[in-house]
Amino acid sequence: MSQPLQHFIDTQDLTPTTLRRQMDLIEALKAADRQNACPRLLEGASLGMIFEEASTRTRVSFEVAMTKLGGHALYLKPGEIHLGEKENIKDTAEVLSRMVDAVEIRAFKHDTVTEFARHARVPVLNGLTDYNHPTQAVCDVFTMTEHTDKPFSELTVVFVGDATNVCTSTAQIVTMLGGTFIHARPEQYGIKAQWPTVLDEVARNEQLYGGRYLETEDVEDAVVNADYIYTDLWWWFGQEDEIPDRVKAFKPRYQVSSELMARAPEHAKFMHCLPASRGVEATDEVMDSPQSIIYDQSENRLHTEKGLLAWYVYPRITHATESLRRYHEGRIEASLESLR
Ligand code: CP
């Protein structure tokens, strides 16, 4: 009997216990990979990867993760599949569910991913929407734990800038693990102004798990006790018309510069999910400084995708015994004998 169908759409789908077990699995798979000993847990399995938007890290990490686990990934680009043009979400989800073992989907709208998951009969992993970026968030807290000896409940993560999809997921996951999350931003670009329901989720995490959520315009004060200073793009696809307003609101105060980093403790690390607009939300000096762990984050996307794919897909696939394989091989070879 395979495991009941589970999707990964939002970090709020997790509990701290599940999340910690996932991080242990990611760590084990990373250690195995370091010795070129990654177990082929998904031998023969396939992953459909739907991308409505461009991607470097998510695309490459999911594809390489499937290969390392012994499976296979298909890159399904808009215009090259019928989704959104000649075919609706339900039909595509039903059909892919008959052919692949899991689907990763990056969509402009969060509703596209939730509707796809509603109709899918295989695990669906959210590869980023306008609302959140849960696989990045799991990767980021895993990366944070690699760079500290403190328990997560003693960590302070300061997110500087816009309430992006990465910001909402980071607020949720940090508070789920009992840490402190501070959003330093101009008020109109805060989570409350853009994604008010996230604050309900965060409040739930504060109550259940002891995390702390704060928001402020005072970025200089916010970073004083930071263990991690995180930033993201000031605008995304479709927000090009807003660039002048956004630059005016964020620059120079919310740019992560050496001066801002100098206000934080010496051990504070700089994080960015990438891609970055260098010289905009963060200076080159910060991005390339010894405090920067941006490439560790990127590499950990690969180990995270391996962990998440193994977590959601491995329990659902049938692992045939050698005798069953031999039985089918015999039957099939006998039917092909007539073609000789
Ligand atoms: N961080 C991230 O999701 O990067 P990509 O857009 O390159 O996938």
mmCIF file of N, CA, C and O and ligand atoms in Angstrom, residues 54-58 106 133 136 273-275 301, ligand 1:
data_model
loop_
_atom_site.group_PDB
_atom_site.id
_atom_site.type_symbol
_atom_site.label_atom_id
_atom_site.label_comp_id
_atom_site.label_asym_id
_atom_site.label_seq_id
_atom_site.Cartn_x
_atom_site.Cartn_y
_atom_site.Cartn_z
ATOM 1 N N ALA A 54 10.982 31.838 -16.316
ATOM 2 C CA ALA A 54 12.381 31.401 -16.401
ATOM 3 C C ALA A 54 12.881 30.929 -15.033
ATOM 4 O O ALA A 54 12.350 31.332 -14.002
ATOM 5 N N SER A 55 13.886 30.074 -15.062
ATOM 6 C CA SER A 55 14.482 29.595 -13.811
ATOM 7 C C SER A 55 15.866 29.034 -14.107
ATOM 8 O O SER A 55 16.058 28.369 -15.118
ATOM 9 N N THR A 56 16.798 29.306 -13.215
ATOM 10 C CA THR A 56 18.106 28.646 -13.288
ATOM 11 C C THR A 56 18.202 27.602 -12.185
ATOM 12 O O THR A 56 18.308 26.401 -12.440
ATOM 13 N N ARG A 57 18.116 28.047 -10.937
ATOM 14 C CA ARG A 57 18.337 27.157 -9.788
ATOM 15 C C ARG A 57 17.258 26.085 -9.655
ATOM 16 O O ARG A 57 17.569 24.911 -9.459
ATOM 17 N N THR A 58 15.994 26.473 -9.754
ATOM 18 C CA THR A 58 14.916 25.501 -9.529
ATOM 19 C C THR A 58 14.930 24.442 -10.628
ATOM 20 O O THR A 58 14.862 23.245 -10.357
ATOM 21 N N ARG A 106 6.139 25.744 -11.516
ATOM 22 C CA ARG A 106 6.352 27.163 -11.224
ATOM 23 C C ARG A 106 5.326 27.930 -12.048
ATOM 24 O O ARG A 106 5.276 27.782 -13.269
ATOM 25 N N HIS A 133 7.481 30.561 -2.052
ATOM 26 C CA HIS A 133 8.558 29.770 -2.661
ATOM 27 C C HIS A 133 9.029 28.744 -1.617
ATOM 28 O O HIS A 133 10.098 28.879 -1.023
ATOM 29 N N GLN A 136 12.544 26.887 -1.763
ATOM 30 C CA GLN A 136 13.629 27.803 -1.411
ATOM 31 C C GLN A 136 13.694 27.970 0.116
ATOM 32 O O GLN A 136 14.783 27.994 0.703
ATOM 33 N N CYS A 273 18.324 34.669 -2.360
ATOM 34 C CA CYS A 273 17.907 33.444 -3.068
ATOM 35 C C CYS A 273 18.428 33.418 -4.504
ATOM 36 O O CYS A 273 18.502 32.349 -5.102
ATOM 37 N N LEU A 274 18.757 34.585 -5.047
ATOM 38 C CA LEU A 274 19.168 34.742 -6.435
ATOM 39 C C LEU A 274 18.008 34.337 -7.379
ATOM 40 O O LEU A 274 17.229 33.487 -6.996
ATOM 41 N N PRO A 275 17.883 34.919 -8.573
ATOM 42 C CA PRO A 275 18.804 35.870 -9.160
ATOM 43 C C PRO A 275 18.760 37.216 -8.432
ATOM 44 O O PRO A 275 17.751 37.570 -7.840
ATOM 45 N N ARG A 301 20.031 24.137 -2.911
ATOM 46 C CA ARG A 301 18.786 23.847 -3.637
ATOM 47 C C ARG A 301 18.843 22.426 -4.181
ATOM 48 O O ARG A 301 17.860 21.685 -4.139
HETATM 49 N N1 CP B 1 15.986 31.131 -6.320
HETATM 50 C C1 CP B 1 15.359 30.664 -7.411
HETATM 51 O O1 CP B 1 14.246 30.118 -7.358
HETATM 52 O O2 CP B 1 16.082 30.790 -8.551
HETATM 53 P P1 CP B 1 15.538 30.506 -10.014
HETATM 54 O O3 CP B 1 14.517 31.549 -10.345
HETATM 55 O O4 CP B 1 16.764 30.597 -10.883
HETATM 56 O O5 CP B 1 14.927 29.126 -10.050
#
